[in-house]
């Protein structure tokens, strides 16, 4: 049995804890800075256990010492962008939160694999990579998998087939610059171009890029959490069961796809040690240009990070 800690007890964090419990991977710690919030949600989830049948312990806490010895730590802590707030504002606030979180992970869970969910995701994943110094295998972000499952959902609805038959692939940054790949998106192994005209595929690509914003506009307050939590748990499953699944993830690149010193969404093989291998696939000239644009957008965000990222004082 593993010990898994989820930092942040908002909608994404709490729904992730629920899915983790129902998957029976191990005991779970849900941590948040708001007094009573993680404790109350953990108590509610524990009271559902006799009905659902998960025999794991869920502990809600405000104390980082409770994550001690965690095998996997999932970072969902941070704020969502609010009306009038720029992406730079969001980055500034969430980077400061992430810095504190990572100092505590280093202290209490130094051998853990860290999965980042906080937005702006690729930039925050890079920050976690730098703050923890855990290495590229043990730090990666949930991004491409969420974007890919959104693409798969749209394709299944359009084709009128089971979602189980769809395999989709989306690369790049988790935002407006993401790069859906129709030629690597199939229905039972058959390219979607055999089922859908190009104009429909183009429409689904655009909808995938705007999928998160579409949900935000419908909810009015808040953002998606059901699909993000499902993507997180799929990654945890690959780690816990050492399955070697190839999933899109935001990983630290060292020359792959021609990029270095940033985190970007690419296919990766996941196993018990985290990122086992980055998979490089063939891209068209147009797609490579789009991925390069995505890389530039992410790098621009990284350059706006407080360069205190390299200081070690926060670990004291």
PDB file of C-alpha atoms in Angstrom:
ATOM      1  CA  UNK A   1       0.000   0.000   0.000  1.00  0.00           C
ATOM      2  CA  UNK A   2       1.273   3.428  -0.952  1.00  0.00           C
ATOM      3  CA  UNK A   3       0.985   6.686   0.916  1.00  0.00           C
ATOM      4  CA  UNK A   4      -0.307   9.464  -1.324  1.00  0.00           C
ATOM      5  CA  UNK A   5      -0.604  13.102  -0.309  1.00  0.00           C
ATOM      6  CA  UNK A   6      -2.733  15.701  -2.069  1.00  0.00           C
ATOM      7  CA  UNK A   7      -1.808  19.321  -1.403  1.00  0.00           C
ATOM      8  CA  UNK A   8      -4.922  21.450  -1.784  1.00  0.00           C
ATOM      9  CA  UNK A   9      -8.473  20.536  -0.749  1.00  0.00           C
ATOM     10  CA  UNK A  10     -10.399  22.508  -3.337  1.00  0.00           C
ATOM     11  CA  UNK A  11     -12.557  20.891  -5.999  1.00  0.00           C
ATOM     12  CA  UNK A  12      -9.657  19.333  -7.886  1.00  0.00           C
ATOM     13  CA  UNK A  13      -7.870  18.151  -4.754  1.00  0.00           C
ATOM     14  CA  UNK A  14     -10.965  16.734  -3.052  1.00  0.00           C
ATOM     15  CA  UNK A  15     -12.251  14.954  -6.172  1.00  0.00           C
ATOM     16  CA  UNK A  16      -8.749  13.520  -6.662  1.00  0.00           C
ATOM     17  CA  UNK A  17      -8.795  12.176  -3.113  1.00  0.00           C
ATOM     18  CA  UNK A  18     -12.190  10.585  -3.738  1.00  0.00           C
ATOM     19  CA  UNK A  19     -10.983   8.885  -6.925  1.00  0.00           C
ATOM     20  CA  UNK A  20      -7.767   7.749  -5.233  1.00  0.00           C
ATOM     21  CA  UNK A  21      -9.719   6.242  -2.347  1.00  0.00           C
ATOM     22  CA  UNK A  22     -12.075   4.429  -4.698  1.00  0.00           C
ATOM     23  CA  UNK A  23      -9.047   3.094  -6.602  1.00  0.00           C
ATOM     24  CA  UNK A  24      -7.680   1.656  -3.304  1.00  0.00           C
ATOM     25  CA  UNK A  25      -4.055   2.554  -4.001  1.00  0.00           C
ATOM     26  CA  UNK A  26      -3.261   3.257  -0.360  1.00  0.00           C
ATOM     27  CA  UNK A  27      -3.712   5.686   2.510  1.00  0.00           C
ATOM     28  CA  UNK A  28      -4.236   9.346   1.628  1.00  0.00           C
ATOM     29  CA  UNK A  29      -3.396  12.674   3.234  1.00  0.00           C
ATOM     30  CA  UNK A  30      -5.334  15.747   2.103  1.00  0.00           C
ATOM     31  CA  UNK A  31      -3.648  18.985   3.163  1.00  0.00           C
ATOM     32  CA  UNK A  32      -4.839  22.554   2.944  1.00  0.00           C
ATOM     33  CA  UNK A  33      -4.001  25.801   4.724  1.00  0.00           C
ATOM     34  CA  UNK A  34      -7.682  26.511   5.456  1.00  0.00           C
ATOM     35  CA  UNK A  35      -8.493  25.238   8.968  1.00  0.00           C
ATOM     36  CA  UNK A  36     -11.208  22.580   8.977  1.00  0.00           C
ATOM     37  CA  UNK A  37     -11.554  22.310   5.188  1.00  0.00           C
ATOM     38  CA  UNK A  38      -9.456  19.175   4.589  1.00  0.00           C
ATOM     39  CA  UNK A  39     -10.577  17.666   7.890  1.00  0.00           C
ATOM     40  CA  UNK A  40     -14.250  18.060   7.007  1.00  0.00           C
ATOM     41  CA  UNK A  41     -13.887  16.677   3.494  1.00  0.00           C
ATOM     42  CA  UNK A  42     -11.783  13.764   4.727  1.00  0.00           C
ATOM     43  CA  UNK A  43     -14.395  12.909   7.355  1.00  0.00           C
ATOM     44  CA  UNK A  44     -17.142  12.995   4.731  1.00  0.00           C
ATOM     45  CA  UNK A  45     -15.145  10.707   2.432  1.00  0.00           C
ATOM     46  CA  UNK A  46     -14.378   8.272   5.254  1.00  0.00           C
ATOM     47  CA  UNK A  47     -18.072   8.018   6.056  1.00  0.00           C
ATOM     48  CA  UNK A  48     -18.716   6.964   2.456  1.00  0.00           C
ATOM     49  CA  UNK A  49     -16.172   4.134   2.695  1.00  0.00           C
ATOM     50  CA  UNK A  50     -18.517   1.446   4.111  1.00  0.00           C
ATOM     51  CA  UNK A  51     -20.902   2.024   1.199  1.00  0.00           C
ATOM     52  CA  UNK A  52     -18.323   2.230  -1.573  1.00  0.00           C
ATOM     53  CA  UNK A  53     -15.983  -0.361  -0.100  1.00  0.00           C
ATOM     54  CA  UNK A  54     -12.618   1.362  -0.011  1.00  0.00           C
ATOM     55  CA  UNK A  55     -10.683   0.265   3.077  1.00  0.00           C
ATOM     56  CA  UNK A  56      -8.094   3.045   3.182  1.00  0.00           C
ATOM     57  CA  UNK A  57      -7.466   5.841   5.634  1.00  0.00           C
ATOM     58  CA  UNK A  58      -8.046   9.446   4.564  1.00  0.00           C
ATOM     59  CA  UNK A  59      -6.528  12.092   6.829  1.00  0.00           C
ATOM     60  CA  UNK A  60      -7.348  15.776   6.500  1.00  0.00           C
ATOM     61  CA  UNK A  61      -4.747  18.125   7.906  1.00  0.00           C
ATOM     62  CA  UNK A  62      -3.220  21.601   7.974  1.00  0.00           C
ATOM     63  CA  UNK A  63       0.151  20.231   9.117  1.00  0.00           C
ATOM     64  CA  UNK A  64       2.805  19.395   6.515  1.00  0.00           C
ATOM     65  CA  UNK A  65       4.414  16.927   8.915  1.00  0.00           C
ATOM     66  CA  UNK A  66       1.519  14.577   8.114  1.00  0.00           C
ATOM     67  CA  UNK A  67       2.796  14.057   4.543  1.00  0.00           C
ATOM     68  CA  UNK A  68       5.979  12.508   5.920  1.00  0.00           C
ATOM     69  CA  UNK A  69       7.023   9.397   4.035  1.00  0.00           C
ATOM     70  CA  UNK A  70       4.646   9.925   1.114  1.00  0.00           C
ATOM     71  CA  UNK A  71       5.409   7.892  -2.006  1.00  0.00           C
ATOM     72  CA  UNK A  72       3.504  10.286  -4.267  1.00  0.00           C
ATOM     73  CA  UNK A  73       2.631  13.948  -3.701  1.00  0.00           C
ATOM     74  CA  UNK A  74       0.075  15.712  -5.898  1.00  0.00           C
ATOM     75  CA  UNK A  75       0.131  19.518  -5.922  1.00  0.00           C
ATOM     76  CA  UNK A  76      -3.244  21.121  -6.629  1.00  0.00           C
ATOM     77  CA  UNK A  77      -2.734  24.095  -4.309  1.00  0.00           C
ATOM     78  CA  UNK A  78      -3.103  27.545  -5.807  1.00  0.00           C
ATOM     79  CA  UNK A  79      -5.750  29.966  -6.953  1.00  0.00           C
ATOM     80  CA  UNK A  80      -7.750  30.012 -10.165  1.00  0.00           C
ATOM     81  CA  UNK A  81      -7.636  33.089 -12.362  1.00  0.00           C
ATOM     82  CA  UNK A  82     -10.351  35.558 -11.397  1.00  0.00           C
ATOM     83  CA  UNK A  83     -11.984  38.342 -13.425  1.00  0.00           C
ATOM     84  CA  UNK A  84      -9.516  41.174 -13.958  1.00  0.00           C
ATOM     85  CA  UNK A  85      -6.528  39.000 -13.107  1.00  0.00           C
ATOM     86  CA  UNK A  86      -3.811  38.549 -15.735  1.00  0.00           C
ATOM     87  CA  UNK A  87      -1.918  35.301 -16.320  1.00  0.00           C
ATOM     88  CA  UNK A  88       1.145  37.058 -14.904  1.00  0.00           C
ATOM     89  CA  UNK A  89      -0.792  37.804 -11.708  1.00  0.00           C
ATOM     90  CA  UNK A  90      -1.783  34.134 -11.463  1.00  0.00           C
ATOM     91  CA  UNK A  91       1.796  33.026 -12.028  1.00  0.00           C
ATOM     92  CA  UNK A  92       3.172  35.356  -9.382  1.00  0.00           C
ATOM     93  CA  UNK A  93       0.739  34.179  -6.699  1.00  0.00           C
ATOM     94  CA  UNK A  94       0.859  30.462  -7.494  1.00  0.00           C
ATOM     95  CA  UNK A  95       4.645  30.421  -7.818  1.00  0.00           C
ATOM     96  CA  UNK A  96       4.913  31.765  -4.241  1.00  0.00           C
ATOM     97  CA  UNK A  97       2.481  29.102  -3.003  1.00  0.00           C
ATOM     98  CA  UNK A  98       4.423  26.426  -4.884  1.00  0.00           C
ATOM     99  CA  UNK A  99       7.706  27.551  -3.366  1.00  0.00           C
ATOM    100  CA  UNK A 100       6.368  26.988   0.153  1.00  0.00           C
ATOM    101  CA  UNK A 101       4.807  23.660  -0.806  1.00  0.00           C
ATOM    102  CA  UNK A 102       8.062  22.393  -2.309  1.00  0.00           C
ATOM    103  CA  UNK A 103      10.110  23.347   0.731  1.00  0.00           C
ATOM    104  CA  UNK A 104       7.823  21.156   2.825  1.00  0.00           C
ATOM    105  CA  UNK A 105       7.901  18.295   0.321  1.00  0.00           C
ATOM    106  CA  UNK A 106      11.687  18.335   0.442  1.00  0.00           C
ATOM    107  CA  UNK A 107      11.589  18.232   4.221  1.00  0.00           C
ATOM    108  CA  UNK A 108       8.905  15.606   4.780  1.00  0.00           C
ATOM    109  CA  UNK A 109       8.695  13.548   1.567  1.00  0.00           C
ATOM    110  CA  UNK A 110      12.166  13.706  -0.009  1.00  0.00           C
ATOM    111  CA  UNK A 111      11.785  10.389  -1.842  1.00  0.00           C
ATOM    112  CA  UNK A 112       8.372  11.109  -3.332  1.00  0.00           C
ATOM    113  CA  UNK A 113       7.263  11.386  -6.932  1.00  0.00           C
ATOM    114  CA  UNK A 114       5.606  14.783  -7.441  1.00  0.00           C
ATOM    115  CA  UNK A 115       2.722  15.388  -9.841  1.00  0.00           C
ATOM    116  CA  UNK A 116       1.836  19.037 -10.443  1.00  0.00           C
ATOM    117  CA  UNK A 117      -1.638  20.276 -11.320  1.00  0.00           C
ATOM    118  CA  UNK A 118      -1.486  23.956 -10.345  1.00  0.00           C
ATOM    119  CA  UNK A 119      -1.766  26.473 -13.197  1.00  0.00           C
ATOM    120  CA  UNK A 120      -0.074  27.820 -15.227  1.00  0.00           C
ATOM    121  CA  UNK A 121       0.849  24.157 -15.290  1.00  0.00           C
ATOM    122  CA  UNK A 122       4.000  23.863 -17.401  1.00  0.00           C
ATOM    123  CA  UNK A 123       5.602  26.863 -15.712  1.00  0.00           C
ATOM    124  CA  UNK A 124       4.676  25.660 -12.226  1.00  0.00           C
ATOM    125  CA  UNK A 125       5.995  22.182 -13.092  1.00  0.00           C
ATOM    126  CA  UNK A 126       9.298  23.794 -14.057  1.00  0.00           C
ATOM    127  CA  UNK A 127       9.301  25.676 -10.754  1.00  0.00           C
ATOM    128  CA  UNK A 128       8.667  22.439  -8.820  1.00  0.00           C
ATOM    129  CA  UNK A 129      11.488  20.756 -10.745  1.00  0.00           C
ATOM    130  CA  UNK A 130      13.847  23.554  -9.716  1.00  0.00           C
ATOM    131  CA  UNK A 131      12.584  23.971  -6.141  1.00  0.00           C
ATOM    132  CA  UNK A 132      12.684  20.282  -5.211  1.00  0.00           C
ATOM    133  CA  UNK A 133      15.750  19.269  -7.231  1.00  0.00           C
ATOM    134  CA  UNK A 134      14.203  15.785  -7.419  1.00  0.00           C
ATOM    135  CA  UNK A 135      15.142  15.314 -11.066  1.00  0.00           C
ATOM    136  CA  UNK A 136      13.099  14.923 -14.244  1.00  0.00           C
ATOM    137  CA  UNK A 137      11.925  11.388 -13.481  1.00  0.00           C
ATOM    138  CA  UNK A 138      10.236  12.359 -10.218  1.00  0.00           C
ATOM    139  CA  UNK A 139       8.646  15.684 -11.180  1.00  0.00           C
ATOM    140  CA  UNK A 140       6.077  16.062 -13.946  1.00  0.00           C
ATOM    141  CA  UNK A 141       2.771  17.735 -14.635  1.00  0.00           C
ATOM    142  CA  UNK A 142      -0.736  16.598 -15.502  1.00  0.00           C
ATOM    143  CA  UNK A 143      -1.581  18.502 -18.670  1.00  0.00           C
ATOM    144  CA  UNK A 144      -1.442  16.681 -21.977  1.00  0.00           C
ATOM    145  CA  UNK A 145      -3.410  13.776 -20.564  1.00  0.00           C
ATOM    146  CA  UNK A 146      -6.276  16.087 -19.617  1.00  0.00           C
ATOM    147  CA  UNK A 147      -6.160  17.839 -22.985  1.00  0.00           C
ATOM    148  CA  UNK A 148      -6.031  14.462 -24.756  1.00  0.00           C
ATOM    149  CA  UNK A 149      -9.024  13.053 -22.908  1.00  0.00           C
ATOM    150  CA  UNK A 150     -10.988  16.187 -23.798  1.00  0.00           C
ATOM    151  CA  UNK A 151     -10.058  15.703 -27.457  1.00  0.00           C
ATOM    152  CA  UNK A 152     -11.034  12.017 -27.230  1.00  0.00           C
ATOM    153  CA  UNK A 153     -14.392  12.906 -25.702  1.00  0.00           C
ATOM    154  CA  UNK A 154     -15.204  15.335 -28.498  1.00  0.00           C
ATOM    155  CA  UNK A 155     -14.160  12.836 -31.181  1.00  0.00           C
ATOM    156  CA  UNK A 156     -16.287  10.060 -29.647  1.00  0.00           C
ATOM    157  CA  UNK A 157     -19.329  12.327 -29.557  1.00  0.00           C
ATOM    158  CA  UNK A 158     -18.813  13.379 -33.176  1.00  0.00           C
ATOM    159  CA  UNK A 159     -18.160   9.881 -34.509  1.00  0.00           C
ATOM    160  CA  UNK A 160     -20.885   8.341 -32.352  1.00  0.00           C
ATOM    161  CA  UNK A 161     -18.717   5.551 -30.972  1.00  0.00           C
ATOM    162  CA  UNK A 162     -17.630   4.344 -27.545  1.00  0.00           C
ATOM    163  CA  UNK A 163     -15.089   6.529 -25.774  1.00  0.00           C
ATOM    164  CA  UNK A 164     -13.187   3.288 -25.099  1.00  0.00           C
ATOM    165  CA  UNK A 165     -12.308   3.110 -28.792  1.00  0.00           C
ATOM    166  CA  UNK A 166     -10.612   6.522 -28.920  1.00  0.00           C
ATOM    167  CA  UNK A 167      -6.921   7.197 -28.413  1.00  0.00           C
ATOM    168  CA  UNK A 168      -6.010  10.873 -28.650  1.00  0.00           C
ATOM    169  CA  UNK A 169      -2.777  12.831 -28.411  1.00  0.00           C
ATOM    170  CA  UNK A 170      -2.192  16.486 -27.508  1.00  0.00           C
ATOM    171  CA  UNK A 171       1.279  17.995 -27.046  1.00  0.00           C
ATOM    172  CA  UNK A 172       2.662  21.368 -25.990  1.00  0.00           C
ATOM    173  CA  UNK A 173       1.824  23.756 -23.210  1.00  0.00           C
ATOM    174  CA  UNK A 174      -1.391  23.469 -21.231  1.00  0.00           C
ATOM    175  CA  UNK A 175      -3.086  26.544 -22.638  1.00  0.00           C
ATOM    176  CA  UNK A 176      -3.954  28.325 -25.853  1.00  0.00           C
ATOM    177  CA  UNK A 177      -0.742  27.100 -27.502  1.00  0.00           C
ATOM    178  CA  UNK A 178      -1.403  23.361 -27.054  1.00  0.00           C
ATOM    179  CA  UNK A 179      -0.992  21.173 -30.143  1.00  0.00           C
ATOM    180  CA  UNK A 180      -3.662  18.483 -30.737  1.00  0.00           C
ATOM    181  CA  UNK A 181      -2.412  15.801 -33.156  1.00  0.00           C
ATOM    182  CA  UNK A 182      -5.200  14.391 -35.341  1.00  0.00           C
ATOM    183  CA  UNK A 183      -2.904  11.889 -37.117  1.00  0.00           C
ATOM    184  CA  UNK A 184      -2.126  10.264 -33.754  1.00  0.00           C
ATOM    185  CA  UNK A 185      -5.796  10.293 -32.740  1.00  0.00           C
ATOM    186  CA  UNK A 186      -7.564   7.081 -33.703  1.00  0.00           C
ATOM    187  CA  UNK A 187     -10.784   5.083 -33.440  1.00  0.00           C
ATOM    188  CA  UNK A 188      -9.722   1.488 -32.662  1.00  0.00           C
ATOM    189  CA  UNK A 189      -6.444   2.209 -34.426  1.00  0.00           C
ATOM    190  CA  UNK A 190      -8.069   3.830 -37.479  1.00  0.00           C
ATOM    191  CA  UNK A 191      -7.147   7.524 -38.040  1.00  0.00           C
ATOM    192  CA  UNK A 192     -10.039   9.891 -37.369  1.00  0.00           C
ATOM    193  CA  UNK A 193      -9.626  11.243 -40.904  1.00  0.00           C
ATOM    194  CA  UNK A 194     -11.372   8.044 -42.030  1.00  0.00           C
ATOM    195  CA  UNK A 195     -14.448   9.029 -40.010  1.00  0.00           C
ATOM    196  CA  UNK A 196     -14.542  12.822 -40.071  1.00  0.00           C
ATOM    197  CA  UNK A 197     -14.021  15.506 -42.729  1.00  0.00           C
ATOM    198  CA  UNK A 198     -11.122  17.912 -42.241  1.00  0.00           C
ATOM    199  CA  UNK A 199     -13.378  20.848 -41.347  1.00  0.00           C
ATOM    200  CA  UNK A 200     -14.908  18.818 -38.502  1.00  0.00           C
ATOM    201  CA  UNK A 201     -11.471  17.766 -37.250  1.00  0.00           C
ATOM    202  CA  UNK A 202     -10.341  21.395 -37.317  1.00  0.00           C
ATOM    203  CA  UNK A 203     -13.420  22.382 -35.315  1.00  0.00           C
ATOM    204  CA  UNK A 204     -12.710  19.702 -32.699  1.00  0.00           C
ATOM    205  CA  UNK A 205      -9.071  20.784 -32.455  1.00  0.00           C
ATOM    206  CA  UNK A 206     -10.199  24.351 -31.764  1.00  0.00           C
ATOM    207  CA  UNK A 207     -12.742  23.165 -29.207  1.00  0.00           C
ATOM    208  CA  UNK A 208     -10.058  21.110 -27.457  1.00  0.00           C
ATOM    209  CA  UNK A 209      -7.781  24.139 -27.185  1.00  0.00           C
ATOM    210  CA  UNK A 210     -10.642  26.132 -25.640  1.00  0.00           C
ATOM    211  CA  UNK A 211     -12.115  23.263 -23.591  1.00  0.00           C
ATOM    212  CA  UNK A 212     -11.098  24.594 -20.196  1.00  0.00           C
ATOM    213  CA  UNK A 213     -12.372  28.083 -20.988  1.00  0.00           C
ATOM    214  CA  UNK A 214     -15.654  26.610 -22.243  1.00  0.00           C
ATOM    215  CA  UNK A 215     -16.267  24.986 -18.867  1.00  0.00           C
ATOM    216  CA  UNK A 216     -15.276  28.141 -16.976  1.00  0.00           C
ATOM    217  CA  UNK A 217     -17.729  30.196 -19.015  1.00  0.00           C
ATOM    218  CA  UNK A 218     -20.539  27.755 -18.269  1.00  0.00           C
ATOM    219  CA  UNK A 219     -19.819  27.445 -14.549  1.00  0.00           C
ATOM    220  CA  UNK A 220     -19.448  31.232 -14.087  1.00  0.00           C
ATOM    221  CA  UNK A 221     -17.395  30.528 -10.962  1.00  0.00           C
ATOM    222  CA  UNK A 222     -14.625  27.971 -10.722  1.00  0.00           C
ATOM    223  CA  UNK A 223     -13.205  25.606 -13.321  1.00  0.00           C
ATOM    224  CA  UNK A 224     -13.106  21.917 -14.275  1.00  0.00           C
ATOM    225  CA  UNK A 225     -12.320  19.262 -11.696  1.00  0.00           C
ATOM    226  CA  UNK A 226     -13.929  15.943 -12.695  1.00  0.00           C
ATOM    227  CA  UNK A 227     -11.760  15.374 -15.784  1.00  0.00           C
ATOM    228  CA  UNK A 228      -8.579  16.799 -14.187  1.00  0.00           C
ATOM    229  CA  UNK A 229      -8.912  14.482 -11.195  1.00  0.00           C
ATOM    230  CA  UNK A 230      -9.487  11.514 -13.510  1.00  0.00           C
ATOM    231  CA  UNK A 231      -6.293  12.384 -15.416  1.00  0.00           C
ATOM    232  CA  UNK A 232      -4.319  12.658 -12.171  1.00  0.00           C
ATOM    233  CA  UNK A 233      -5.491   9.252 -10.989  1.00  0.00           C
ATOM    234  CA  UNK A 234      -4.656   7.660 -14.354  1.00  0.00           C
ATOM    235  CA  UNK A 235      -1.091   8.860 -13.861  1.00  0.00           C
ATOM    236  CA  UNK A 236      -0.986   7.592 -10.282  1.00  0.00           C
ATOM    237  CA  UNK A 237      -2.291   4.232 -11.484  1.00  0.00           C
ATOM    238  CA  UNK A 238       0.600   3.973 -13.970  1.00  0.00           C
ATOM    239  CA  UNK A 239       3.071   4.678 -11.169  1.00  0.00           C
ATOM    240  CA  UNK A 240       1.552   2.446  -8.488  1.00  0.00           C
ATOM    241  CA  UNK A 241       1.089  -0.504 -10.852  1.00  0.00           C
ATOM    242  CA  UNK A 242       4.341   0.117 -12.773  1.00  0.00           C
ATOM    243  CA  UNK A 243       2.338  -0.308 -15.952  1.00  0.00           C
ATOM    244  CA  UNK A 244       4.647   1.525 -18.350  1.00  0.00           C
ATOM    245  CA  UNK A 245       1.739   3.381 -19.915  1.00  0.00           C
ATOM    246  CA  UNK A 246       2.637   6.019 -22.496  1.00  0.00           C
ATOM    247  CA  UNK A 247       0.740   9.159 -21.526  1.00  0.00           C
ATOM    248  CA  UNK A 248       1.145  12.841 -22.421  1.00  0.00           C
ATOM    249  CA  UNK A 249       2.728  14.701 -19.502  1.00  0.00           C
ATOM    250  CA  UNK A 250       4.512  17.969 -18.858  1.00  0.00           C
ATOM    251  CA  UNK A 251       8.122  16.886 -18.376  1.00  0.00           C
ATOM    252  CA  UNK A 252      11.504  18.548 -18.133  1.00  0.00           C
ATOM    253  CA  UNK A 253      13.198  18.413 -21.529  1.00  0.00           C
ATOM    254  CA  UNK A 254      16.908  18.047 -22.148  1.00  0.00           C
ATOM    255  CA  UNK A 255      17.124  18.204 -25.920  1.00  0.00           C
ATOM    256  CA  UNK A 256      14.044  16.175 -26.803  1.00  0.00           C
ATOM    257  CA  UNK A 257      12.128  17.750 -29.699  1.00  0.00           C
ATOM    258  CA  UNK A 258      14.991  20.249 -29.873  1.00  0.00           C
ATOM    259  CA  UNK A 259      14.060  21.954 -26.572  1.00  0.00           C
ATOM    260  CA  UNK A 260      15.933  22.217 -23.279  1.00  0.00           C
ATOM    261  CA  UNK A 261      15.516  23.634 -19.777  1.00  0.00           C
ATOM    262  CA  UNK A 262      11.737  23.861 -19.667  1.00  0.00           C
ATOM    263  CA  UNK A 263       8.724  21.649 -19.009  1.00  0.00           C
ATOM    264  CA  UNK A 264       6.417  20.907 -21.926  1.00  0.00           C
ATOM    265  CA  UNK A 265       3.700  18.392 -22.738  1.00  0.00           C
ATOM    266  CA  UNK A 266       5.056  15.353 -24.620  1.00  0.00           C
ATOM    267  CA  UNK A 267       4.369  11.598 -24.590  1.00  0.00           C
ATOM    268  CA  UNK A 268       6.166   9.808 -21.772  1.00  0.00           C
ATOM    269  CA  UNK A 269       6.358   6.289 -20.386  1.00  0.00           C
ATOM    270  CA  UNK A 270       5.255   6.181 -16.742  1.00  0.00           C
ATOM    271  CA  UNK A 271       6.219   3.536 -14.208  1.00  0.00           C
ATOM    272  CA  UNK A 272       7.191   2.981 -10.590  1.00  0.00           C
ATOM    273  CA  UNK A 273      10.057   5.491 -10.832  1.00  0.00           C
ATOM    274  CA  UNK A 274       7.947   8.185 -12.474  1.00  0.00           C
ATOM    275  CA  UNK A 275       8.996   9.242 -15.978  1.00  0.00           C
ATOM    276  CA  UNK A 276      10.778   6.202 -17.412  1.00  0.00           C
ATOM    277  CA  UNK A 277      11.286   7.617 -20.903  1.00  0.00           C
ATOM    278  CA  UNK A 278      10.316  10.619 -23.021  1.00  0.00           C
ATOM    279  CA  UNK A 279       8.876   9.452 -26.337  1.00  0.00           C
ATOM    280  CA  UNK A 280       9.754  11.453 -29.449  1.00  0.00           C
ATOM    281  CA  UNK A 281       7.245  11.096 -32.279  1.00  0.00           C
ATOM    282  CA  UNK A 282       7.337  12.328 -35.855  1.00  0.00           C
ATOM    283  CA  UNK A 283       5.576  15.628 -36.430  1.00  0.00           C
ATOM    284  CA  UNK A 284       4.654  17.431 -39.612  1.00  0.00           C
ATOM    285  CA  UNK A 285       6.450  20.680 -40.362  1.00  0.00           C
ATOM    286  CA  UNK A 286       3.305  22.578 -39.424  1.00  0.00           C
ATOM    287  CA  UNK A 287       2.919  20.717 -36.127  1.00  0.00           C
ATOM    288  CA  UNK A 288       6.576  21.210 -35.248  1.00  0.00           C
ATOM    289  CA  UNK A 289       6.128  24.925 -35.869  1.00  0.00           C
ATOM    290  CA  UNK A 290       3.081  24.913 -33.582  1.00  0.00           C
ATOM    291  CA  UNK A 291       5.036  23.039 -30.895  1.00  0.00           C
ATOM    292  CA  UNK A 292       7.830  25.602 -31.210  1.00  0.00           C
ATOM    293  CA  UNK A 293       5.292  28.391 -30.681  1.00  0.00           C
ATOM    294  CA  UNK A 294       4.008  26.570 -27.613  1.00  0.00           C
ATOM    295  CA  UNK A 295       7.574  26.227 -26.330  1.00  0.00           C
ATOM    296  CA  UNK A 296       8.122  29.966 -26.760  1.00  0.00           C
ATOM    297  CA  UNK A 297       4.923  30.731 -24.829  1.00  0.00           C
ATOM    298  CA  UNK A 298       5.957  28.494 -21.927  1.00  0.00           C
ATOM    299  CA  UNK A 299       9.513  29.833 -21.911  1.00  0.00           C
ATOM    300  CA  UNK A 300       8.176  33.382 -21.793  1.00  0.00           C
ATOM    301  CA  UNK A 301       6.288  32.458 -18.625  1.00  0.00           C
ATOM    302  CA  UNK A 302       9.340  30.793 -17.096  1.00  0.00           C
ATOM    303  CA  UNK A 303      11.344  33.974 -17.670  1.00  0.00           C
ATOM    304  CA  UNK A 304       8.793  35.832 -15.519  1.00  0.00           C
ATOM    305  CA  UNK A 305       9.372  33.569 -12.535  1.00  0.00           C
ATOM    306  CA  UNK A 306      11.006  35.168  -9.513  1.00  0.00           C
ATOM    307  CA  UNK A 307      14.612  34.066  -9.890  1.00  0.00           C
ATOM    308  CA  UNK A 308      14.673  33.459  -6.147  1.00  0.00           C
ATOM    309  CA  UNK A 309      13.830  30.002  -7.465  1.00  0.00           C
ATOM    310  CA  UNK A 310      17.530  29.210  -7.159  1.00  0.00           C
ATOM    311  CA  UNK A 311      17.812  30.303  -3.534  1.00  0.00           C
ATOM    312  CA  UNK A 312      17.919  27.625  -0.851  1.00  0.00           C
ATOM    313  CA  UNK A 313      16.813  29.773   2.104  1.00  0.00           C
ATOM    314  CA  UNK A 314      13.233  28.571   1.779  1.00  0.00           C
ATOM    315  CA  UNK A 315      14.324  25.068   2.756  1.00  0.00           C
ATOM    316  CA  UNK A 316      15.459  26.090   6.231  1.00  0.00           C
TER     317      UNK A 316
END
